[in-house]
CSV table of C-alpha atoms in Angstrom, one decimal:
chain,number,residue,atom,x,y,z
A,27,UNK,CA,54.6,170.0,108.9
A,28,UNK,CA,52.5,171.9,106.4
A,29,UNK,CA,49.5,169.6,107.0
A,30,UNK,CA,49.7,170.3,110.8
A,31,UNK,CA,49.9,174.0,110.2
A,32,UNK,CA,47.0,174.0,107.8
A,33,UNK,CA,44.9,172.0,110.4
A,34,UNK,CA,45.6,174.8,113.0
A,35,UNK,CA,44.0,177.6,110.8
A,36,UNK,CA,40.4,176.6,111.6
A,37,UNK,CA,41.4,176.1,115.3
A,38,UNK,CA,42.9,179.6,115.5
A,39,UNK,CA,39.8,181.0,113.9
A,40,UNK,CA,37.5,179.3,116.3
A,41,UNK,CA,39.6,180.3,119.3
A,42,UNK,CA,39.6,183.9,118.1
A,43,UNK,CA,35.8,184.0,117.6
A,44,UNK,CA,35.5,182.9,121.3
A,45,UNK,CA,36.9,186.4,122.3
A,46,UNK,CA,40.4,185.9,123.9
A,47,UNK,CA,43.2,188.5,123.8
A,48,UNK,CA,46.2,187.1,121.9
A,49,UNK,CA,49.8,187.6,123.0
A,50,UNK,CA,52.7,186.6,120.7
A,51,UNK,CA,56.4,186.8,121.5
A,52,UNK,CA,59.6,185.9,119.7
A,53,UNK,CA,60.1,183.1,122.2
A,54,UNK,CA,56.9,181.5,120.8
A,55,UNK,CA,58.0,180.3,117.4
A,56,UNK,CA,57.6,177.2,115.3
A,57,UNK,CA,61.1,175.9,114.5
A,58,UNK,CA,61.1,175.4,110.7
A,59,UNK,CA,64.3,174.0,109.2
A,60,UNK,CA,65.9,176.5,106.9
A,61,UNK,CA,64.1,179.6,108.3
A,62,UNK,CA,65.4,182.1,110.7
A,63,UNK,CA,63.5,182.7,114.0
A,64,UNK,CA,62.1,185.9,112.5
A,65,UNK,CA,60.9,184.3,109.3
A,66,UNK,CA,59.2,181.5,111.3
A,67,UNK,CA,57.6,184.1,113.6
A,68,UNK,CA,56.2,186.1,110.6
A,69,UNK,CA,54.7,182.8,109.2
A,70,UNK,CA,53.0,182.2,112.5
A,71,UNK,CA,51.6,185.7,112.6
A,72,UNK,CA,50.4,185.4,109.1
A,73,UNK,CA,48.6,182.2,110.0
A,74,UNK,CA,46.5,184.2,112.5
A,75,UNK,CA,45.5,186.6,109.7
A,76,UNK,CA,44.7,183.7,107.4
A,77,UNK,CA,42.5,182.3,110.2
A,78,UNK,CA,40.5,185.5,110.3
A,79,UNK,CA,42.2,187.5,113.1
A,80,UNK,CA,42.2,191.2,112.0
A,81,UNK,CA,45.7,192.5,111.4
A,82,UNK,CA,45.3,195.2,114.1
A,83,UNK,CA,44.7,192.5,116.6
A,84,UNK,CA,47.7,190.5,115.4
A,85,UNK,CA,49.9,193.6,115.8
A,86,UNK,CA,48.5,194.2,119.3
A,87,UNK,CA,49.3,190.6,120.2
A,88,UNK,CA,53.0,191.1,119.4
A,89,UNK,CA,53.2,194.5,121.1
A,90,UNK,CA,50.9,195.9,123.8
A,91,UNK,CA,49.2,192.6,124.7
A,92,UNK,CA,52.5,190.7,125.0
A,93,UNK,CA,54.0,193.5,127.2
A,94,UNK,CA,50.9,193.4,129.4
A,95,UNK,CA,51.0,189.7,129.8
A,96,UNK,CA,54.7,189.9,130.9
A,97,UNK,CA,53.8,192.8,133.2
A,98,UNK,CA,56.3,195.0,131.3
A,99,UNK,CA,53.7,197.5,129.9
A,100,UNK,CA,55.5,200.3,131.7
A,101,UNK,CA,58.6,199.6,129.6
A,102,UNK,CA,57.7,198.1,126.3
A,103,UNK,CA,54.7,197.4,124.0
A,104,UNK,CA,53.8,200.9,122.9
A,105,UNK,CA,55.6,204.0,121.5
A,106,UNK,CA,55.8,206.4,124.4
A,107,UNK,CA,58.5,208.6,125.9
A,108,UNK,CA,60.6,206.8,128.5
A,109,UNK,CA,60.0,203.3,127.0
A,110,UNK,CA,62.6,201.0,125.5
A,111,UNK,CA,63.3,201.9,121.9
A,112,UNK,CA,62.5,198.6,120.2
A,113,UNK,CA,61.0,199.4,116.8
A,114,UNK,CA,60.5,197.7,113.4
A,115,UNK,CA,59.5,199.5,110.2
A,116,UNK,CA,58.3,197.6,107.2
A,117,UNK,CA,57.5,198.4,103.6
A,118,UNK,CA,53.8,198.5,103.2
A,119,UNK,CA,50.9,198.7,105.6
A,120,UNK,CA,50.6,195.7,108.0
A,121,UNK,CA,47.2,197.0,109.1
A,122,UNK,CA,46.0,196.1,105.6
A,123,UNK,CA,48.2,193.1,104.8
A,124,UNK,CA,50.3,191.2,107.4
A,125,UNK,CA,52.6,190.1,104.5
A,126,UNK,CA,54.2,193.6,104.9
A,127,UNK,CA,55.9,192.1,108.0
A,128,UNK,CA,58.1,190.2,105.5
A,129,UNK,CA,59.5,193.6,104.1
A,130,UNK,CA,61.5,194.8,107.1
A,131,UNK,CA,63.3,198.0,106.3
A,132,UNK,CA,64.4,199.2,109.8
A,133,UNK,CA,65.0,197.7,113.2
A,134,UNK,CA,66.0,199.4,116.4
A,135,UNK,CA,66.7,197.4,119.5
A,136,UNK,CA,67.4,199.2,122.9
A,137,UNK,CA,67.8,202.4,121.0
A,138,UNK,CA,70.5,201.0,118.6
A,139,UNK,CA,69.9,200.6,114.9
A,140,UNK,CA,70.2,196.9,113.9
A,141,UNK,CA,68.9,197.1,110.4
A,142,UNK,CA,69.2,200.4,108.5
A,143,UNK,CA,66.6,202.1,106.2
A,144,UNK,CA,67.9,200.1,103.2
A,145,UNK,CA,67.2,196.8,104.9
A,146,UNK,CA,70.9,196.0,105.4
A,147,UNK,CA,72.1,194.4,108.6
A,148,UNK,CA,74.4,196.3,110.8
A,149,UNK,CA,77.7,194.6,111.8
A,150,UNK,CA,76.3,193.9,115.3
A,151,UNK,CA,73.3,192.0,114.0
A,152,UNK,CA,73.9,188.6,112.7
A,153,UNK,CA,70.7,186.6,112.4
A,154,UNK,CA,70.9,183.0,113.7
A,155,UNK,CA,69.7,180.3,111.4
């Protein structure tokens, strides 16, 4: 599995240099035994960074670009009044280092807090493994 992922880094870099817009969603994840869907998704996002995609473009891929691709940009993808309140806060600056995405401190889904500021899961959020 690691060899296959390593072989994809140069491919991702070459694809990125061709100029496409990226879109990434939670349904597009690599199933890795022993990792949650979120952990697997963060690894996939980090791989784009390792392949040379700037962090800002990786973040856009999982927010505004994904919403636009799904034709949901009027409801999700950016922080604006009237949009669904789906937010994630991390420790660190993901614009400088995508590894900050591994340090989740707060998650809000549909306006409800799922992970509090201390990083503790709320009773309604039980991650699937």
